[in-house]
PDB file of C-alpha atoms in Angstrom:
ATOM      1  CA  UNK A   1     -38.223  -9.906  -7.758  1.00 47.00           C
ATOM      2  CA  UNK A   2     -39.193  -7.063  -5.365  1.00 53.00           C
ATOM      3  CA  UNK A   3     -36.871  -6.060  -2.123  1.00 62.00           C
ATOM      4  CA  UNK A   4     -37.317  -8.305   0.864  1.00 65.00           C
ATOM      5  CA  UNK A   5     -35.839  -5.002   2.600  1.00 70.00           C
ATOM      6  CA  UNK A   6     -36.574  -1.285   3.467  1.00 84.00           C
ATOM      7  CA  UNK A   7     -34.284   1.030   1.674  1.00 88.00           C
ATOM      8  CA  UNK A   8     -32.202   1.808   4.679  1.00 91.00           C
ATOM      9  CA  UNK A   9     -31.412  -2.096   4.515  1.00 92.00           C
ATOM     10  CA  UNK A  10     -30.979  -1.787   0.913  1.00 92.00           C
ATOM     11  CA  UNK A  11     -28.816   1.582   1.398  1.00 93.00           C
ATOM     12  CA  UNK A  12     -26.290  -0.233   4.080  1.00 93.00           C
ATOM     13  CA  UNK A  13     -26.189  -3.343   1.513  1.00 93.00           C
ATOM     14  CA  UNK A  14     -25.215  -0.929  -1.288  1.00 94.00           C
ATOM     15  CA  UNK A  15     -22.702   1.126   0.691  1.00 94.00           C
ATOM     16  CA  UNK A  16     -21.135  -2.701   1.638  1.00 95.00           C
ATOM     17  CA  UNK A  17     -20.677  -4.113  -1.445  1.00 95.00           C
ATOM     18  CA  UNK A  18     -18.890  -1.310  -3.244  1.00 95.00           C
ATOM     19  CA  UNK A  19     -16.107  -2.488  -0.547  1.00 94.00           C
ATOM     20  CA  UNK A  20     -13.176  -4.545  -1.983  1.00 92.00           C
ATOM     21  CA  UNK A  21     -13.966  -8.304  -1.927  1.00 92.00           C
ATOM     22  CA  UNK A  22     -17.490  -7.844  -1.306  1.00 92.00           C
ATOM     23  CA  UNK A  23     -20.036  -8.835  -3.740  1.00 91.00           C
ATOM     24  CA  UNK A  24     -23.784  -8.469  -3.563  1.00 91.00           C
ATOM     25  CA  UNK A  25     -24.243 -11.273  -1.948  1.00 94.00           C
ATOM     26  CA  UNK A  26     -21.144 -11.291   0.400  1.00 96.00           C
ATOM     27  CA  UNK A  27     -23.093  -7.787   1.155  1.00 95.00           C
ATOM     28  CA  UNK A  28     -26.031  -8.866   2.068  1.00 94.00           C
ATOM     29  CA  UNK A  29     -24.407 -11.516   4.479  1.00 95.00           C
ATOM     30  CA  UNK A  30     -22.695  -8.630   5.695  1.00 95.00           C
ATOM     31  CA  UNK A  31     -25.491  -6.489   6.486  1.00 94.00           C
ATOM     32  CA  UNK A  32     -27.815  -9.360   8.011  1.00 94.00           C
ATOM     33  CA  UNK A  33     -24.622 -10.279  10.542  1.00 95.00           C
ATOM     34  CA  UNK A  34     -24.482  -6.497  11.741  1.00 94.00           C
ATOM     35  CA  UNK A  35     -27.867  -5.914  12.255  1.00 94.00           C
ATOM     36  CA  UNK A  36     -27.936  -9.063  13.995  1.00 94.00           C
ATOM     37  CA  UNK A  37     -25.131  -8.508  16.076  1.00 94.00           C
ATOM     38  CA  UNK A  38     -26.338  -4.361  16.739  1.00 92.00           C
ATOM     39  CA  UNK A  39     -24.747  -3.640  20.517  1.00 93.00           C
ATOM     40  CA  UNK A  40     -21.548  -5.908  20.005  1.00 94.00           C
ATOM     41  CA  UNK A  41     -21.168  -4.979  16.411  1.00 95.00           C
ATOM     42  CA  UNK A  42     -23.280  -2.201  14.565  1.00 93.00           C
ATOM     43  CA  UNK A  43     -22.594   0.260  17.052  1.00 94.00           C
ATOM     44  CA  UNK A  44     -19.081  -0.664  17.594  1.00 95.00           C
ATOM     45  CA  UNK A  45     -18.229  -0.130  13.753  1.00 94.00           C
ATOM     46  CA  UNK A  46     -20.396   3.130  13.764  1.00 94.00           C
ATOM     47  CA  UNK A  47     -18.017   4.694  16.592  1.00 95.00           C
ATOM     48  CA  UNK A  48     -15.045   3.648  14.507  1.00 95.00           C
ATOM     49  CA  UNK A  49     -16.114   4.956  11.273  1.00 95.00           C
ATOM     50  CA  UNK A  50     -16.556   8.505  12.601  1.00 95.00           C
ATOM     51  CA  UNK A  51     -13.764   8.661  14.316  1.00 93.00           C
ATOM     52  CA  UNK A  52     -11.931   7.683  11.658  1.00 93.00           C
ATOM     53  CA  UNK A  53     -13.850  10.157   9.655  1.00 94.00           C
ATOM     54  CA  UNK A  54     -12.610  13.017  12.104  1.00 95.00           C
ATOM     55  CA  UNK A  55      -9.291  11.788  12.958  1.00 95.00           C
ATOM     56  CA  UNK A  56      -7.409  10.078   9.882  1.00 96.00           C
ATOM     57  CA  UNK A  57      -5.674  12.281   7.995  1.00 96.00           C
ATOM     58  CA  UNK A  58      -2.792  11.969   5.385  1.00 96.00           C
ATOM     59  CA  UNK A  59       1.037  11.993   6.517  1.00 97.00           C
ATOM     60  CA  UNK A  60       2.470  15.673   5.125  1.00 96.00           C
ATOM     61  CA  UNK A  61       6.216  13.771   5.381  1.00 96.00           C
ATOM     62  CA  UNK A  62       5.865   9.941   3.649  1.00 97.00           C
ATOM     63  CA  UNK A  63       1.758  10.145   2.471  1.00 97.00           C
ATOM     64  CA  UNK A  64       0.793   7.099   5.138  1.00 97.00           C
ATOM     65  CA  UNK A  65      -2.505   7.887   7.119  1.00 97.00           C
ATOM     66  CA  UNK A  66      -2.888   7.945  10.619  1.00 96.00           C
ATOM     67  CA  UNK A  67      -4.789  10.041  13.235  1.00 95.00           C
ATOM     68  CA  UNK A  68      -1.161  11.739  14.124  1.00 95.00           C
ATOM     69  CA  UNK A  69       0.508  13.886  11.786  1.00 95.00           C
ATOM     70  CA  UNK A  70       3.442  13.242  10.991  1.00 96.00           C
ATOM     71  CA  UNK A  71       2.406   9.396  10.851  1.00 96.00           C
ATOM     72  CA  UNK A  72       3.357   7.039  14.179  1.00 96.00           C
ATOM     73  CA  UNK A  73       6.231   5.620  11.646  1.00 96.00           C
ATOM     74  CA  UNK A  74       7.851   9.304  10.527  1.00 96.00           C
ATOM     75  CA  UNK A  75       7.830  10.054  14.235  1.00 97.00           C
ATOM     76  CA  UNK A  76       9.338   6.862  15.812  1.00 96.00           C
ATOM     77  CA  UNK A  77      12.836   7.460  16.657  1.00 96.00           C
ATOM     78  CA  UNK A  78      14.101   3.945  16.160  1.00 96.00           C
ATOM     79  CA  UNK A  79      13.988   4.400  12.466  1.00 97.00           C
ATOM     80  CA  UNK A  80      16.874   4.539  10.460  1.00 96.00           C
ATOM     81  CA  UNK A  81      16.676   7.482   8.498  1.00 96.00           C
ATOM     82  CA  UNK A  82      18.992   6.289   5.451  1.00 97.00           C
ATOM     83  CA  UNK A  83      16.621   4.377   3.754  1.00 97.00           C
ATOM     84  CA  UNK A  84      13.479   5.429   2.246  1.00 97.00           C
ATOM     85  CA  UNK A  85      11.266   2.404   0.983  1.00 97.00           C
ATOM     86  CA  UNK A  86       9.327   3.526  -1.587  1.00 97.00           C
ATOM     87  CA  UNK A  87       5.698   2.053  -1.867  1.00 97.00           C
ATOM     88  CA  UNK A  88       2.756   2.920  -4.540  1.00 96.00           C
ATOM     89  CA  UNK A  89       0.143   2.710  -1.789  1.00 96.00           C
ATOM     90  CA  UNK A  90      -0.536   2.752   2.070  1.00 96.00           C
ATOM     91  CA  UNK A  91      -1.705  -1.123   1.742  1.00 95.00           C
ATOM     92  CA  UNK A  92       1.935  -2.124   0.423  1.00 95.00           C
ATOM     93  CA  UNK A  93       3.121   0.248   3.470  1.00 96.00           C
ATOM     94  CA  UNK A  94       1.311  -1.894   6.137  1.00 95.00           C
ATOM     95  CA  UNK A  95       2.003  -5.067   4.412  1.00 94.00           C
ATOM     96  CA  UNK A  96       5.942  -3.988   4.830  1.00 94.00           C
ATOM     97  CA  UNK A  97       4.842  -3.323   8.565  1.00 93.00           C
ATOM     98  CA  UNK A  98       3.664  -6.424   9.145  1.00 93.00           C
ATOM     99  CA  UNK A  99       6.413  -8.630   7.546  1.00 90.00           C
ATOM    100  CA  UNK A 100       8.683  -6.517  10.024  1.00 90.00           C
ATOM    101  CA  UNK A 101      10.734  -6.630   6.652  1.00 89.00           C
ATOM    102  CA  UNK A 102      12.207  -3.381   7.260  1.00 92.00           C
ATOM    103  CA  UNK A 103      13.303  -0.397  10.077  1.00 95.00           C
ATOM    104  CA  UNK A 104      13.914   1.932   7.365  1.00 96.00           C
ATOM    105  CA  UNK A 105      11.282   5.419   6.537  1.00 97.00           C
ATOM    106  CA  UNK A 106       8.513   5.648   4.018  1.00 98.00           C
ATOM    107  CA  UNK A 107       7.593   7.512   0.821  1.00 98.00           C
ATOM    108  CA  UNK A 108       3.959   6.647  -0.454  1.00 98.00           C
ATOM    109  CA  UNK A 109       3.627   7.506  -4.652  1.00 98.00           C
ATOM    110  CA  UNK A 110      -0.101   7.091  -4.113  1.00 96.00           C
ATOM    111  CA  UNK A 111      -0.543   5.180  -7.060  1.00 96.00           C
ATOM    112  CA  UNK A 112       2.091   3.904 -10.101  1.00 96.00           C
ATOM    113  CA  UNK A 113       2.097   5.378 -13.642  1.00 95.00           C
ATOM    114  CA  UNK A 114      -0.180   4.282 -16.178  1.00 94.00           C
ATOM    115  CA  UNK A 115      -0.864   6.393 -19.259  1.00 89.00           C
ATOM    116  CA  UNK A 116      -3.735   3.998 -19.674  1.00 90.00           C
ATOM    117  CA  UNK A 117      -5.431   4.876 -16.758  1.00 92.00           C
ATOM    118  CA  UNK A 118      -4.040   8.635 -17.562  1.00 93.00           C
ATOM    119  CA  UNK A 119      -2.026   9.006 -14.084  1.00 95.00           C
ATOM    120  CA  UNK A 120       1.011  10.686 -14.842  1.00 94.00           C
ATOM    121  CA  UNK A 121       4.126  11.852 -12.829  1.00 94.00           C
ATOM    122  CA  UNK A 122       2.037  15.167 -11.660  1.00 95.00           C
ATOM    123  CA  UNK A 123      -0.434  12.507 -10.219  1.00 95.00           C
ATOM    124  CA  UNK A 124       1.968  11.340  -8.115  1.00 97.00           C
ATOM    125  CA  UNK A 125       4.469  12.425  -4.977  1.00 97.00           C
ATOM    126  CA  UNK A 126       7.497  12.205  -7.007  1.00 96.00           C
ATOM    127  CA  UNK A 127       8.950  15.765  -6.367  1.00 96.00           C
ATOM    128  CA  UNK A 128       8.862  15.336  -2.975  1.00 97.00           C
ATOM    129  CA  UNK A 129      10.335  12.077  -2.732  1.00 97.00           C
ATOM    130  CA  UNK A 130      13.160  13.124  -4.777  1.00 97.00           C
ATOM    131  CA  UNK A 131      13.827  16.449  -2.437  1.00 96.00           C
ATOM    132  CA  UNK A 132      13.854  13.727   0.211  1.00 97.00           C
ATOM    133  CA  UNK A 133      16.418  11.837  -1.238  1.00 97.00           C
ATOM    134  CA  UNK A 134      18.641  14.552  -1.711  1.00 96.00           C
ATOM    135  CA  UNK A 135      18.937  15.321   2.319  1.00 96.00           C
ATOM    136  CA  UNK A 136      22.000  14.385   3.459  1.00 95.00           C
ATOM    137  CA  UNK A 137      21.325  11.476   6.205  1.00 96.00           C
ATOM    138  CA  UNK A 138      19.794   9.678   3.665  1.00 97.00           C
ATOM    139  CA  UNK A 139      21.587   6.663   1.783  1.00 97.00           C
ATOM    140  CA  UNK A 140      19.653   4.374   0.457  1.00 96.00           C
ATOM    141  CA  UNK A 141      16.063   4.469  -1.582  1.00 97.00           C
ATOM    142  CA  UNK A 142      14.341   0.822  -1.917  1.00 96.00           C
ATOM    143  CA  UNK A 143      11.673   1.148  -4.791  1.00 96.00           C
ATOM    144  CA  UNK A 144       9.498  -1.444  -3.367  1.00 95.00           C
ATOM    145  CA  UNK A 145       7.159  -1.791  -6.229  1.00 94.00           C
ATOM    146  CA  UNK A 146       4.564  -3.968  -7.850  1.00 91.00           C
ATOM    147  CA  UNK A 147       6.247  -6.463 -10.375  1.00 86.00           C
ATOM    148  CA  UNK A 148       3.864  -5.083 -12.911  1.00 89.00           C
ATOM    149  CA  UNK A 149       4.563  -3.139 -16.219  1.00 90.00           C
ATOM    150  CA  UNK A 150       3.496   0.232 -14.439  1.00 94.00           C
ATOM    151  CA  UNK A 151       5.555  -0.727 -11.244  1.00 93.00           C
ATOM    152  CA  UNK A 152       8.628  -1.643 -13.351  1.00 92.00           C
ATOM    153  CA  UNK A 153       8.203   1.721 -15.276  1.00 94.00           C
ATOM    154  CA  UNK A 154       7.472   4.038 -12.354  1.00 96.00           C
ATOM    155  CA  UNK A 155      10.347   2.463 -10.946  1.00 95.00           C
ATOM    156  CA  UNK A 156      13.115   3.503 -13.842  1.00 95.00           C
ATOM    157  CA  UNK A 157      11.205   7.119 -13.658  1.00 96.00           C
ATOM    158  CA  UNK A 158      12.255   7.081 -10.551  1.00 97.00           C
ATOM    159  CA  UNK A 159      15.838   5.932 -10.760  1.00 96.00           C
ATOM    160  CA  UNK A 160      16.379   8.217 -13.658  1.00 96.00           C
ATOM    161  CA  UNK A 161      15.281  11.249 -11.558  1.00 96.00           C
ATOM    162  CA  UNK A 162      17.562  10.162  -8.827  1.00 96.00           C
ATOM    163  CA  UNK A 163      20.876   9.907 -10.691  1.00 94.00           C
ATOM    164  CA  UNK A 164      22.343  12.985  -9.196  1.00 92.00           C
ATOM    165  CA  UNK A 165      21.279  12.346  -5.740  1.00 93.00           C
ATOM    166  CA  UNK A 166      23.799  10.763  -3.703  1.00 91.00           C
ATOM    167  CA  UNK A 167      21.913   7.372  -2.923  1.00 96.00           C
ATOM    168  CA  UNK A 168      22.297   4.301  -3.597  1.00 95.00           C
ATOM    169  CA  UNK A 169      18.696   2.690  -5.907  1.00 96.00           C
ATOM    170  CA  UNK A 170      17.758  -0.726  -5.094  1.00 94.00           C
ATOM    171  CA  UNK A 171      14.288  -2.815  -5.475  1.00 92.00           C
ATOM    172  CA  UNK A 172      12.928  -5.829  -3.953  1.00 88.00           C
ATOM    173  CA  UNK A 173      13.919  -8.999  -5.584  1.00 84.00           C
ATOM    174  CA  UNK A 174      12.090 -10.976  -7.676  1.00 81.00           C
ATOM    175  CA  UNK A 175      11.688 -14.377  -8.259  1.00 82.00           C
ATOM    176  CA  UNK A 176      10.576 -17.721  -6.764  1.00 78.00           C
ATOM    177  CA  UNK A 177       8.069 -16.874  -3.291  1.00 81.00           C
ATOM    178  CA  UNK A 178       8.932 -19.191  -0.001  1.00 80.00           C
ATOM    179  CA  UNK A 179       6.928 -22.167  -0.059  1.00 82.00           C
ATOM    180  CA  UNK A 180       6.710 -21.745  -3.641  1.00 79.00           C
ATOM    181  CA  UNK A 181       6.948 -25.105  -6.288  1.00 83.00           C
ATOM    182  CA  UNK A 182       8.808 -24.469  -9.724  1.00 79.00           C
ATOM    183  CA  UNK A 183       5.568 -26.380 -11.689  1.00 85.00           C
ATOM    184  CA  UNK A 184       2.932 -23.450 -10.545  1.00 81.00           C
ATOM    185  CA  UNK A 185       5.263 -20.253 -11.314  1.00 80.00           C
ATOM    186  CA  UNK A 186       4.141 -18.231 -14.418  1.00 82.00           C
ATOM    187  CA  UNK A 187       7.578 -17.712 -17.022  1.00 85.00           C
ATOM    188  CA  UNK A 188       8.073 -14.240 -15.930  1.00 81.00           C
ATOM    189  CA  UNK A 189       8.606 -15.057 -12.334  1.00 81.00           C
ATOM    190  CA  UNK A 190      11.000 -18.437 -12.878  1.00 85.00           C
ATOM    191  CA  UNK A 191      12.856 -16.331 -15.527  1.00 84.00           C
ATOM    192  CA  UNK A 192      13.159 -13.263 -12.789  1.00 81.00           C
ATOM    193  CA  UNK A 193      14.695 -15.955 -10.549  1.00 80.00           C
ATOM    194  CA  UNK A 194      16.927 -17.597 -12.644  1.00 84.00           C
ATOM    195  CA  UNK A 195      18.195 -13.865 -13.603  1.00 84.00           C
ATOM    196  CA  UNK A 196      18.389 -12.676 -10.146  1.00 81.00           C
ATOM    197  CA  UNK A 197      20.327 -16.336  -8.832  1.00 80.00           C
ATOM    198  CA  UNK A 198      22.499 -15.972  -5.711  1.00 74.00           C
ATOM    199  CA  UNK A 199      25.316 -17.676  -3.331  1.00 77.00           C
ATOM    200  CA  UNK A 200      23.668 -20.700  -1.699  1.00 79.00           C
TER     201      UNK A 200
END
């Protein structure tokens, strides 16, 4: 079947679709709704993506991105600087953010380890969150990690590097999600919870 489009079309469905969660055709419905909607939409999004393009630039203190550097969180003073929640990426950052779940500061890995994938410690921001953790206002380093093989291994890396730091190591609990029902939890997750039981 030949293109029903010019390659400009073709070129913005491409550039679409190699976004997360967009298909080729989820792409294409993408596409037609912008140049459909060009003044409240197209143009909008244009604006945004070069500014972005000038502006964003990577935290030098936790690895967050922002158009400020140091990042808006490094920067507010409300934060308590004893705890350092460590994340793998800026996505598990903001998802932190918007559960409000914590007032503490930031450390972004960039990614987890995985000799599979061949991403090693060098691959990662270890050093500096370790130099971080030795400063003496801090207390406290939460390895909020993925539940995953590589996010359970990155995170005993980490708490071996940090033994003679003088901070306390925690990470996020595991276990049964609220809202969740017993009957659609995988093993791993009911057995986390039955392991990791508290006070009622």
């Amino acid at each position: 079947m030949g293109s029903v489009a010019g390659p400009e079309i073709e070129r913005l469905v491409q550039l679409l679709a190699r976004l997360p969660g967009l298909g080729p055709r989820s792409a294409r419905r993408a596409a037609l709704h912008l140049i459909k909607k060009r003044e409240a939409l197209m143009m909008p999004l244009s604006s945004a993506l070069q500014v972005a393009l000038d502006k964003v630039q990577v935290c030098k203190t936790c690895g967050n991105i922002d158009t400020q550097n140091p990042c808006t969180v490094c920067t507010d003073p409300k934060r308590d600087d004893a705890i350092i929640v460590v994340v793998a990426d800026v996505a598990d950052l903001w998802a932190l953010e918007r559960a409000n779940a914590t007032q503490g500061r930031y450390h972004v890995l960039g990614a987890t380890l995985s000799p599979l994938d061949g991403v090693g410690p060098q691959d990662l921001t270890i050093d500096a969150l370790v130099a971080r953790a030795h400063a003496a206002e801090v207390h406290e380093i939460i390895l909020a990690l993925n539940a995953t093989v590589d996010g359970q291994t990155t995170a005993h890396y980490i708490t071996d590097l940090l033994q003679d730091a003088n901070v306390k190591v925690t990470r996020l609990a595991h276990g049964v999600p609220v809202g969740g029902e017993l009957d659609y939890l995988d093993e791993g997750t009911l057995s986390a919870a039955m392991r990791q039981r508290t006070l009622f």
